[in-house]
PDB file of C-alpha atoms and ligand atoms in Angstrom:
ATOM      1  CA  MET A   1      30.914  37.017  19.442  1.00  0.00           C
ATOM      2  CA  ARG A   2      27.529  38.223  20.388  1.00  0.00           C
ATOM      3  CA  GLU A   3      24.861  35.700  20.519  1.00  0.00           C
ATOM      4  CA  ILE A   4      21.758  36.748  18.370  1.00  0.00           C
ATOM      5  CA  GLN A   5      18.332  36.364  20.358  1.00  0.00           C
ATOM      6  CA  HIS A   6      15.043  36.092  18.239  1.00  0.00           C
ATOM      7  CA  PRO A   7      12.434  36.088  21.149  1.00  0.00           C
ATOM      8  CA  SER A   8       9.645  36.583  18.723  1.00  0.00           C
ATOM      9  CA  ARG A   9      10.549  34.102  15.816  1.00  0.00           C
ATOM     10  CA  THR A  10      12.444  31.082  14.704  1.00  0.00           C
ATOM     11  CA  VAL A  11      14.951  31.611  12.256  1.00  0.00           C
ATOM     12  CA  GLU A  12      16.459  28.784  10.209  1.00  0.00           C
ATOM     13  CA  THR A  13      20.306  28.678   9.454  1.00  0.00           C
ATOM     14  CA  ALA A  14      21.149  28.057   5.907  1.00  0.00           C
ATOM     15  CA  ILE A  15      24.687  28.315   6.220  1.00  0.00           C
ATOM     16  CA  GLN A  16      26.788  27.582   9.340  1.00  0.00           C
ATOM     17  CA  VAL A  17      30.529  28.641   9.379  1.00  0.00           C
ATOM     18  CA  ASN A  18      32.673  26.944  12.009  1.00  0.00           C
ATOM     19  CA  ASN A  19      36.373  28.136  12.438  1.00  0.00           C
ATOM     20  CA  LEU A  20      36.792  28.734   8.774  1.00  0.00           C
ATOM     21  CA  SER A  21      40.558  29.635   7.944  1.00  0.00           C
ATOM     22  CA  PHE A  22      41.576  30.220   4.310  1.00  0.00           C
ATOM     23  CA  PHE A  23      45.055  30.436   2.881  1.00  0.00           C
ATOM     24  CA  TYR A  24      46.391  31.804  -0.398  1.00  0.00           C
ATOM     25  CA  GLY A  25      49.468  29.723  -0.736  1.00  0.00           C
ATOM     26  CA  ALA A  26      51.170  30.038   2.428  1.00  0.00           C
ATOM     27  CA  THR A  27      49.481  33.521   3.312  1.00  0.00           C
ATOM     28  CA  ARG A  28      46.591  33.461   5.631  1.00  0.00           C
ATOM     29  CA  ALA A  29      44.036  35.491   4.343  1.00  0.00           C
ATOM     30  CA  LEU A  30      41.134  34.546   7.070  1.00  0.00           C
ATOM     31  CA  GLU A  31      41.356  33.306  10.723  1.00  0.00           C
ATOM     32  CA  SER A  32      38.786  31.400  12.535  1.00  0.00           C
ATOM     33  CA  VAL A  33      35.538  32.678  10.898  1.00  0.00           C
ATOM     34  CA  ASN A  34      32.301  31.668  12.788  1.00  0.00           C
ATOM     35  CA  MET A  35      29.043  32.817  11.644  1.00  0.00           C
ATOM     36  CA  SER A  36      25.593  32.138  10.579  1.00  0.00           C
ATOM     37  CA  ILE A  37      23.582  33.101   7.609  1.00  0.00           C
ATOM     38  CA  PHE A  38      20.076  32.963   8.204  1.00  0.00           C
ATOM     39  CA  GLU A  39      17.329  31.422   5.799  1.00  0.00           C
ATOM     40  CA  ASN A  40      15.174  33.976   3.834  1.00  0.00           C
ATOM     41  CA  HIS A  41      17.217  36.804   5.442  1.00  0.00           C
ATOM     42  CA  VAL A  42      19.694  39.393   3.708  1.00  0.00           C
ATOM     43  CA  THR A  43      23.006  39.279   5.428  1.00  0.00           C
ATOM     44  CA  ALA A  44      25.802  41.948   4.550  1.00  0.00           C
ATOM     45  CA  ILE A  45      29.441  41.455   4.906  1.00  0.00           C
ATOM     46  CA  ILE A  46      31.064  44.942   5.331  1.00  0.00           C
ATOM     47  CA  GLY A  47      34.808  45.897   6.184  1.00  0.00           C
ATOM     48  CA  PRO A  48      37.763  47.832   4.574  1.00  0.00           C
ATOM     49  CA  SER A  49      39.341  46.698   1.528  1.00  0.00           C
ATOM     50  CA  GLY A  50      41.695  43.812   1.785  1.00  0.00           C
ATOM     51  CA  CYS A  51      39.905  42.274   5.017  1.00  0.00           C
ATOM     52  CA  GLY A  52      38.804  39.045   3.182  1.00  0.00           C
ATOM     53  CA  LYS A  53      35.281  39.838   2.296  1.00  0.00           C
ATOM     54  CA  SER A  54      35.449  38.192  -1.055  1.00  0.00           C
ATOM     55  CA  THR A  55      37.627  35.468   0.055  1.00  0.00           C
ATOM     56  CA  PHE A  56      34.827  34.546   2.449  1.00  0.00           C
ATOM     57  CA  ILE A  57      31.794  34.585   0.158  1.00  0.00           C
ATOM     58  CA  LYS A  58      33.780  32.687  -2.253  1.00  0.00           C
ATOM     59  CA  ALA A  59      34.772  30.067   0.316  1.00  0.00           C
ATOM     60  CA  LEU A  60      30.874  29.488   0.906  1.00  0.00           C
ATOM     61  CA  ASN A  61      30.487  27.724  -2.580  1.00  0.00           C
ATOM     62  CA  ARG A  62      34.120  26.616  -3.086  1.00  0.00           C
ATOM     63  CA  ILE A  63      34.529  29.033  -6.018  1.00  0.00           C
ATOM     64  CA  SER A  64      37.699  30.203  -4.175  1.00  0.00           C
ATOM     65  CA  GLU A  65      39.243  26.810  -5.411  1.00  0.00           C
ATOM     66  CA  LEU A  66      39.375  28.246  -8.847  1.00  0.00           C
ATOM     67  CA  GLU A  67      42.168  30.649  -7.765  1.00  0.00           C
ATOM     68  CA  GLY A  68      44.993  28.032  -7.824  1.00  0.00           C
ATOM     69  CA  SER A  69      46.807  27.068  -4.674  1.00  0.00           C
ATOM     70  CA  VAL A  70      44.568  27.541  -1.844  1.00  0.00           C
ATOM     71  CA  LYS A  71      43.696  25.838   1.143  1.00  0.00           C
ATOM     72  CA  THR A  72      40.606  25.916   3.364  1.00  0.00           C
ATOM     73  CA  GLU A  73      40.621  24.885   7.172  1.00  0.00           C
ATOM     74  CA  GLY A  74      37.360  24.589   8.994  1.00  0.00           C
ATOM     75  CA  GLU A  75      33.766  23.997   8.262  1.00  0.00           C
ATOM     76  CA  VAL A  76      31.130  25.325   6.119  1.00  0.00           C
ATOM     77  CA  GLN A  77      27.696  23.574   6.570  1.00  0.00           C
ATOM     78  CA  LEU A  78      24.886  24.144   4.304  1.00  0.00           C
ATOM     79  CA  TYR A  79      21.730  23.062   5.911  1.00  0.00           C
ATOM     80  CA  GLY A  80      23.611  20.781   8.017  1.00  0.00           C
ATOM     81  CA  GLN A  81      25.974  19.393   5.299  1.00  0.00           C
ATOM     82  CA  ASN A  82      29.750  20.079   5.129  1.00  0.00           C
ATOM     83  CA  ILE A  83      30.341  21.613   1.819  1.00  0.00           C
ATOM     84  CA  TYR A  84      34.177  20.521   2.303  1.00  0.00           C
ATOM     85  CA  HIS A  85      33.352  16.912   2.510  1.00  0.00           C
ATOM     86  CA  PRO A  86      35.505  14.964  -0.111  1.00  0.00           C
ATOM     87  CA  GLN A  87      32.679  13.712  -1.547  1.00  0.00           C
ATOM     88  CA  VAL A  88      30.692  16.934  -2.396  1.00  0.00           C
ATOM     89  CA  ASN A  89      29.711  17.417  -6.211  1.00  0.00           C
ATOM     90  CA  LEU A  90      30.956  20.905  -6.970  1.00  0.00           C
ATOM     91  CA  ASN A  91      28.491  21.502  -9.686  1.00  0.00           C
ATOM     92  CA  HIS A  92      25.673  20.451  -7.501  1.00  0.00           C
ATOM     93  CA  LEU A  93      27.100  22.600  -4.616  1.00  0.00           C
ATOM     94  CA  ARG A  94      27.488  25.715  -7.098  1.00  0.00           C
ATOM     95  CA  ARG A  95      23.792  25.212  -8.175  1.00  0.00           C
ATOM     96  CA  GLN A  96      22.666  25.453  -4.862  1.00  0.00           C
ATOM     97  CA  VAL A  97      24.967  28.359  -3.796  1.00  0.00           C
ATOM     98  CA  GLY A  98      24.895  30.943  -6.642  1.00  0.00           C
ATOM     99  CA  MET A  99      26.979  34.032  -7.243  1.00  0.00           C
ATOM    100  CA  VAL A 100      26.701  37.279  -8.724  1.00  0.00           C
ATOM    101  CA  PHE A 101      29.974  39.183  -9.187  1.00  0.00           C
ATOM    102  CA  GLN A 102      31.120  42.949  -9.074  1.00  0.00           C
ATOM    103  CA  LYS A 103      31.193  43.358 -12.702  1.00  0.00           C
ATOM    104  CA  PRO A 104      28.490  41.978 -14.750  1.00  0.00           C
ATOM    105  CA  ASN A 105      29.696  39.034 -16.625  1.00  0.00           C
ATOM    106  CA  PRO A 106      26.875  37.910 -19.156  1.00  0.00           C
ATOM    107  CA  PHE A 107      28.249  35.049 -21.771  1.00  0.00           C
ATOM    108  CA  PRO A 108      28.667  36.319 -25.142  1.00  0.00           C
ATOM    109  CA  MET A 109      25.269  34.660 -26.502  1.00  0.00           C
ATOM    110  CA  SER A 110      21.456  35.611 -26.346  1.00  0.00           C
ATOM    111  CA  ILE A 111      19.531  36.548 -23.355  1.00  0.00           C
ATOM    112  CA  TYR A 112      17.734  33.353 -23.575  1.00  0.00           C
ATOM    113  CA  LYS A 113      20.786  31.240 -23.811  1.00  0.00           C
ATOM    114  CA  ASN A 114      22.366  33.128 -20.869  1.00  0.00           C
ATOM    115  CA  VAL A 115      19.397  32.142 -18.767  1.00  0.00           C
ATOM    116  CA  THR A 116      19.166  28.594 -19.785  1.00  0.00           C
ATOM    117  CA  TYR A 117      23.000  28.191 -19.612  1.00  0.00           C
ATOM    118  CA  GLY A 118      23.127  26.366 -16.084  1.00  0.00           C
ATOM    119  CA  VAL A 119      19.856  24.345 -16.683  1.00  0.00           C
ATOM    120  CA  GLU A 120      21.276  22.992 -20.229  1.00  0.00           C
ATOM    121  CA  ILE A 121      24.426  21.773 -19.127  1.00  0.00           C
ATOM    122  CA  GLY A 122      22.859  20.077 -15.968  1.00  0.00           C
ATOM    123  CA  GLU A 123      22.061  16.198 -16.147  1.00  0.00           C
ATOM    124  CA  GLU A 124      18.174  16.329 -16.776  1.00  0.00           C
ATOM    125  CA  LYS A 125      16.857  16.633 -20.187  1.00  0.00           C
ATOM    126  CA  VAL A 126      14.667  19.818 -20.217  1.00  0.00           C
ATOM    127  CA  SER A 127      12.098  20.438 -22.906  1.00  0.00           C
ATOM    128  CA  ARG A 128      11.711  23.708 -24.932  1.00  0.00           C
ATOM    129  CA  SER A 129       8.454  24.470 -23.410  1.00  0.00           C
ATOM    130  CA  GLU A 130      10.023  23.907 -19.735  1.00  0.00           C
ATOM    131  CA  LEU A 131      13.179  26.003 -20.841  1.00  0.00           C
ATOM    132  CA  ASP A 132      10.679  28.749 -21.944  1.00  0.00           C
ATOM    133  CA  ASN A 133       9.038  28.785 -18.609  1.00  0.00           C
ATOM    134  CA  ILE A 134      12.297  28.766 -16.888  1.00  0.00           C
ATOM    135  CA  VAL A 135      13.429  31.867 -18.901  1.00  0.00           C
ATOM    136  CA  GLU A 136      10.191  33.635 -17.979  1.00  0.00           C
ATOM    137  CA  THR A 137      10.331  32.880 -14.294  1.00  0.00           C
ATOM    138  CA  ALA A 138      13.902  33.642 -13.891  1.00  0.00           C
ATOM    139  CA  LEU A 139      13.832  37.113 -15.724  1.00  0.00           C
ATOM    140  CA  GLN A 140      10.564  37.876 -13.829  1.00  0.00           C
ATOM    141  CA  GLY A 141      12.300  37.103 -10.636  1.00  0.00           C
ATOM    142  CA  ALA A 142      15.167  39.324 -11.703  1.00  0.00           C
ATOM    143  CA  ALA A 143      12.778  42.116 -12.713  1.00  0.00           C
ATOM    144  CA  LEU A 144      13.986  42.153 -16.147  1.00  0.00           C
ATOM    145  CA  TRP A 145      11.345  40.553 -18.078  1.00  0.00           C
ATOM    146  CA  ASN A 146       9.506  43.606 -19.334  1.00  0.00           C
ATOM    147  CA  GLU A 147      12.755  45.056 -20.664  1.00  0.00           C
ATOM    148  CA  VAL A 148      13.813  42.175 -22.490  1.00  0.00           C
ATOM    149  CA  LYS A 149      10.724  39.970 -23.546  1.00  0.00           C
ATOM    150  CA  ASP A 150      10.686  41.129 -27.200  1.00  0.00           C
ATOM    151  CA  LYS A 151      14.290  40.346 -27.621  1.00  0.00           C
ATOM    152  CA  LEU A 152      15.284  37.302 -25.886  1.00  0.00           C
ATOM    153  CA  HIS A 153      17.385  35.952 -28.829  1.00  0.00           C
ATOM    154  CA  LYS A 154      19.547  39.235 -29.022  1.00  0.00           C
ATOM    155  CA  SER A 155      22.998  39.390 -27.720  1.00  0.00           C
ATOM    156  CA  ALA A 156      23.255  39.775 -23.726  1.00  0.00           C
ATOM    157  CA  LEU A 157      26.043  42.054 -24.589  1.00  0.00           C
ATOM    158  CA  GLY A 158      23.904  44.671 -25.856  1.00  0.00           C
ATOM    159  CA  LEU A 159      22.050  45.277 -22.704  1.00  0.00           C
ATOM    160  CA  SER A 160      22.926  48.092 -20.355  1.00  0.00           C
ATOM    161  CA  GLY A 161      25.271  47.521 -17.216  1.00  0.00           C
ATOM    162  CA  GLY A 162      22.088  47.429 -14.865  1.00  0.00           C
ATOM    163  CA  GLN A 163      20.137  45.185 -17.327  1.00  0.00           C
ATOM    164  CA  GLN A 164      23.375  42.802 -17.532  1.00  0.00           C
ATOM    165  CA  GLN A 165      23.778  42.492 -13.906  1.00  0.00           C
ATOM    166  CA  ARG A 166      19.888  41.721 -13.463  1.00  0.00           C
ATOM    167  CA  LEU A 167      20.567  39.153 -16.280  1.00  0.00           C
ATOM    168  CA  CYS A 168      23.341  37.541 -14.415  1.00  0.00           C
ATOM    169  CA  ILE A 169      20.993  37.234 -11.167  1.00  0.00           C
ATOM    170  CA  ALA A 170      18.380  35.725 -13.525  1.00  0.00           C
ATOM    171  CA  ARG A 171      21.206  33.128 -14.752  1.00  0.00           C
ATOM    172  CA  ALA A 172      21.645  32.273 -10.962  1.00  0.00           C
ATOM    173  CA  LEU A 173      17.957  32.114 -10.320  1.00  0.00           C
ATOM    174  CA  ALA A 174      17.151  29.963 -13.090  1.00  0.00           C
ATOM    175  CA  VAL A 175      18.911  26.758 -11.631  1.00  0.00           C
ATOM    176  CA  LYS A 176      16.934  27.442  -8.323  1.00  0.00           C
ATOM    177  CA  PRO A 177      19.575  28.045  -5.688  1.00  0.00           C
ATOM    178  CA  LYS A 178      18.917  28.017  -1.975  1.00  0.00           C
ATOM    179  CA  VAL A 179      21.627  30.940  -1.443  1.00  0.00           C
ATOM    180  CA  LEU A 180      22.753  33.717  -3.645  1.00  0.00           C
ATOM    181  CA  LEU A 181      25.922  35.110  -2.815  1.00  0.00           C
ATOM    182  CA  MET A 182      26.591  38.732  -4.431  1.00  0.00           C
ATOM    183  CA  ASP A 183      30.020  40.551  -4.336  1.00  0.00           C
ATOM    184  CA  GLU A 184      29.498  44.234  -4.778  1.00  0.00           C
ATOM    185  CA  PRO A 185      26.752  43.701  -7.199  1.00  0.00           C
ATOM    186  CA  CYS A 186      25.815  47.362  -7.702  1.00  0.00           C
ATOM    187  CA  SER A 187      29.500  49.031  -7.522  1.00  0.00           C
ATOM    188  CA  ALA A 188      29.593  49.357 -11.322  1.00  0.00           C
ATOM    189  CA  LEU A 189      25.823  50.488 -11.391  1.00  0.00           C
ATOM    190  CA  ASP A 190      24.094  53.943 -11.450  1.00  0.00           C
ATOM    191  CA  PRO A 191      21.789  54.837  -8.783  1.00  0.00           C
ATOM    192  CA  ILE A 192      18.579  53.769 -10.815  1.00  0.00           C
ATOM    193  CA  ALA A 193      20.187  50.453 -11.537  1.00  0.00           C
ATOM    194  CA  THR A 194      21.264  49.994  -7.986  1.00  0.00           C
ATOM    195  CA  MET A 195      17.813  50.772  -6.830  1.00  0.00           C
ATOM    196  CA  LYS A 196      16.382  47.989  -8.939  1.00  0.00           C
ATOM    197  CA  ILE A 197      18.941  45.671  -7.608  1.00  0.00           C
ATOM    198  CA  GLU A 198      18.013  46.562  -4.174  1.00  0.00           C
ATOM    199  CA  ASP A 199      14.256  46.213  -4.445  1.00  0.00           C
ATOM    200  CA  LEU A 200      14.981  42.829  -6.076  1.00  0.00           C
ATOM    201  CA  MET A 201      16.933  41.681  -3.102  1.00  0.00           C
ATOM    202  CA  HIS A 202      14.266  42.800  -0.912  1.00  0.00           C
ATOM    203  CA  SER A 203      11.767  40.404  -2.833  1.00  0.00           C
ATOM    204  CA  LEU A 204      14.177  37.567  -3.424  1.00  0.00           C
ATOM    205  CA  ARG A 205      14.599  36.744   0.453  1.00  0.00           C
ATOM    206  CA  ASN A 206      10.991  35.379   0.290  1.00  0.00           C
ATOM    207  CA  ASP A 207      12.446  32.626  -1.746  1.00  0.00           C
ATOM    208  CA  LEU A 208      16.157  32.165  -0.819  1.00  0.00           C
ATOM    209  CA  THR A 209      18.899  33.423   1.290  1.00  0.00           C
ATOM    210  CA  ILE A 210      21.291  36.184   0.420  1.00  0.00           C
ATOM    211  CA  ALA A 211      24.787  37.225   1.309  1.00  0.00           C
ATOM    212  CA  ILE A 212      25.910  40.298   0.034  1.00  0.00           C
ATOM    213  CA  VAL A 213      29.299  42.134   0.133  1.00  0.00           C
ATOM    214  CA  THR A 214      29.167  45.754  -0.054  1.00  0.00           C
ATOM    215  CA  HIS A 215      31.283  48.987   0.473  1.00  0.00           C
ATOM    216  CA  ASN A 216      28.175  51.020   0.747  1.00  0.00           C
ATOM    217  CA  MET A 217      27.287  51.721   4.313  1.00  0.00           C
ATOM    218  CA  GLN A 218      23.781  52.968   3.508  1.00  0.00           C
ATOM    219  CA  GLN A 219      23.133  50.092   1.243  1.00  0.00           C
ATOM    220  CA  ALA A 220      23.999  47.761   3.995  1.00  0.00           C
ATOM    221  CA  ALA A 221      21.921  49.285   6.348  1.00  0.00           C
ATOM    222  CA  ARG A 222      18.854  49.589   3.796  1.00  0.00           C
ATOM    223  CA  ILE A 223      18.841  46.042   2.503  1.00  0.00           C
ATOM    224  CA  SER A 224      20.236  43.760   5.051  1.00  0.00           C
ATOM    225  CA  ASP A 225      18.521  42.075   8.069  1.00  0.00           C
ATOM    226  CA  TYR A 226      21.918  40.890   9.521  1.00  0.00           C
ATOM    227  CA  THR A 227      25.554  42.452   9.113  1.00  0.00           C
ATOM    228  CA  ALA A 228      28.986  40.947   9.630  1.00  0.00           C
ATOM    229  CA  PHE A 229      31.906  43.364  10.105  1.00  0.00           C
ATOM    230  CA  PHE A 230      35.411  41.990   8.928  1.00  0.00           C
ATOM    231  CA  SER A 231      38.604  43.645   9.459  1.00  0.00           C
ATOM    232  CA  THR A 232      42.569  43.147   9.569  1.00  0.00           C
ATOM    233  CA  ASP A 233      45.081  43.922  12.211  1.00  0.00           C
ATOM    234  CA  GLU A 234      48.681  44.697  11.415  1.00  0.00           C
ATOM    235  CA  SER A 235      49.052  41.050  10.475  1.00  0.00           C
ATOM    236  CA  ARG A 236      46.873  41.578   7.511  1.00  0.00           C
ATOM    237  CA  ILE A 237      44.736  38.658   8.350  1.00  0.00           C
ATOM    238  CA  GLY A 238      41.055  39.021   7.839  1.00  0.00           C
ATOM    239  CA  ARG A 239      38.614  38.507  10.770  1.00  0.00           C
ATOM    240  CA  MET A 240      35.302  38.495  11.644  1.00  0.00           C
ATOM    241  CA  VAL A 241      35.175  41.305  14.234  1.00  0.00           C
ATOM    242  CA  GLU A 242      31.192  41.355  14.930  1.00  0.00           C
ATOM    243  CA  PHE A 243      28.089  39.965  13.833  1.00  0.00           C
ATOM    244  CA  GLY A 244      24.484  41.062  14.675  1.00  0.00           C
ATOM    245  CA  GLU A 245      21.327  42.466  13.437  1.00  0.00           C
ATOM    246  CA  THR A 246      21.763  45.295  10.978  1.00  0.00           C
ATOM    247  CA  LYS A 247      20.212  47.767  13.539  1.00  0.00           C
ATOM    248  CA  GLN A 248      22.254  46.905  16.193  1.00  0.00           C
ATOM    249  CA  ILE A 249      25.508  46.880  14.116  1.00  0.00           C
ATOM    250  CA  PHE A 250      24.643  50.323  12.896  1.00  0.00           C
ATOM    251  CA  SER A 251      22.992  51.798  16.034  1.00  0.00           C
ATOM    252  CA  PHE A 252      24.989  50.397  18.927  1.00  0.00           C
ATOM    253  CA  PRO A 253      28.168  48.453  17.634  1.00  0.00           C
ATOM    254  CA  VAL A 254      29.861  46.577  20.467  1.00  0.00           C
ATOM    255  CA  ASP A 255      33.370  46.564  19.160  1.00  0.00           C
ATOM    256  CA  THR A 256      35.171  50.038  18.762  1.00  0.00           C
ATOM    257  CA  ARG A 257      36.529  48.964  15.380  1.00  0.00           C
ATOM    258  CA  THR A 258      32.957  48.437  14.085  1.00  0.00           C
ATOM    259  CA  ASN A 259      31.863  51.676  15.410  1.00  0.00           C
ATOM    260  CA  ASP A 260      34.860  53.587  13.721  1.00  0.00           C
ATOM    261  CA  TYR A 261      33.940  51.830  10.241  1.00  0.00           C
ATOM    262  CA  VAL A 262      30.305  52.435  10.268  1.00  0.00           C
ATOM    263  CA  SER A 263      30.577  55.876  11.509  1.00  0.00           C
ATOM    264  CA  GLY A 264      33.087  56.650   8.683  1.00  0.00           C
ATOM    265  CA  ARG A 265      36.119  57.092  10.706  1.00  0.00           C
ATOM    266  CA  PHE A 266      38.178  54.215   9.109  1.00  0.00           C
ATOM    267  CA  GLY A 267      38.292  52.379   5.891  1.00  0.00           C
TER     268      GLY A 267
HETATM  269  N1  ATP B 301      43.985  34.937  -5.636  1.00  0.00           N
HETATM  270  C1  ATP B 301      44.698  35.418  -4.644  1.00  0.00           C
HETATM  271  N2  ATP B 301      45.975  35.322  -4.534  1.00  0.00           N
HETATM  272  C2  ATP B 301      46.661  35.714  -3.586  1.00  0.00           C
HETATM  273  N3  ATP B 301      46.172  36.717  -2.450  1.00  0.00           N
HETATM  274  C3  ATP B 301      44.796  36.766  -2.776  1.00  0.00           C
HETATM  275  C4  ATP B 301      44.122  36.489  -3.982  1.00  0.00           C
HETATM  276  N4  ATP B 301      42.898  37.244  -3.658  1.00  0.00           N
HETATM  277  C5  ATP B 301      42.717  37.746  -2.724  1.00  0.00           C
HETATM  278  N5  ATP B 301      44.163  37.852  -2.066  1.00  0.00           N
HETATM  279  C6  ATP B 301      44.353  38.528  -0.815  1.00  0.00           C
HETATM  280  O1  ATP B 301      43.637  38.003   0.274  1.00  0.00           O
HETATM  281  C7  ATP B 301      43.322  39.031   1.067  1.00  0.00           C
HETATM  282  C8  ATP B 301      41.917  39.332   1.087  1.00  0.00           C
HETATM  283  O2  ATP B 301      41.232  39.660  -0.150  1.00  0.00           O
HETATM  284  P1  ATP B 301      39.871  39.841  -0.534  1.00  0.00           P
HETATM  285  O3  ATP B 301      39.728  40.117  -2.010  1.00  0.00           O
HETATM  286  O4  ATP B 301      39.123  38.726   0.000  1.00  0.00           O
HETATM  287  O5  ATP B 301      39.624  41.214   0.276  1.00  0.00           O
HETATM  288  P2  ATP B 301      38.090  42.093   0.377  1.00  0.00           P
HETATM  289  O6  ATP B 301      37.561  42.285   1.583  1.00  0.00           O
HETATM  290  O7  ATP B 301      37.322  41.371  -0.906  1.00  0.00           O
HETATM  291  O8  ATP B 301      38.688  43.504  -0.299  1.00  0.00           O
HETATM  292  P3  ATP B 301      37.998  44.510  -1.303  1.00  0.00           P
HETATM  293  O9  ATP B 301      37.025  45.188  -0.538  1.00  0.00           O
HETATM  294  O10 ATP B 301      39.314  45.463  -2.074  1.00  0.00           O
HETATM  295  O11 ATP B 301      37.334  44.028  -2.545  1.00  0.00           O
HETATM  296  C9  ATP B 301      44.180  40.567   0.595  1.00  0.00           C
HETATM  297  O12 ATP B 301      45.396  40.561   1.377  1.00  0.00           O
HETATM  298  C10 ATP B 301      44.216  39.917  -0.679  1.00  0.00           C
HETATM  299  O13 ATP B 301      45.411  40.661  -1.373  1.00  0.00           O
HETATM  300 MG1   MG B 302      36.281  41.944  -2.640  1.00  0.00          MG
END
């Protein structure tokens, strides 16, 4: 793997992945992934269908364990703490490392309750006025406040797809995560809704760290600071082939497989 040099700035590592392998039952889906996800930056995960992108990001907050008989080897450190340590509290971990999925999945309840859900199931008692504050801040943060401020108690299911996705982002932001994982968050959205989410990612990285899976090469090039290219060989096992600054991956990829993929010859 190429080393990343940052001569002009110091970049903190939010997540460090060391030799991560992942199995569904006896089938290995990922082999020995090593990479860093840098704080306050956007990292894009790209690669052909089935190469393990979703598996990889779901392993970063252990949501992968909800898929039944799975096994993880290696280490994922969140600010130096291994999230696979037996004493890790999974609720706490998933608040620190939030996730937004491909298909918007608002809960069948009001817009307000969607945003406060994670806060209300937490251990601390939060007053009504604090909740009001959290809702406004999270919806502002997700660039949805102006569109919904007059209908906070209406069902979230009445929103458009793009609004629902921003609501899911607001729901994730409400518990103040350190890292936000996004798995193809725009693939079900029209170009205008997509642009709003892209703008949002750009501003959110001032406060948190984002890892996003995308099939859209232009999107990866537009929004990310770093890019990781994943692929499989005949064995169907996913591997991280190349990681670097996005400019380098798209303009001067080192590996021919990366070059073929980013230039549209494959995948
Ligand atoms: N719940 C599961 N049980 C068994 N195998 C799975 C499961 N989820 C994914 N896989 C397998 O693991 C491999 C990686 O899948 P994954 O969903 O991570 O790929 P992906 O890169 O996200 O693909 P796509 O771009 O199509 O979303 C595939 O071979 C897939 O069939
Ligand atoms: Mg996927």
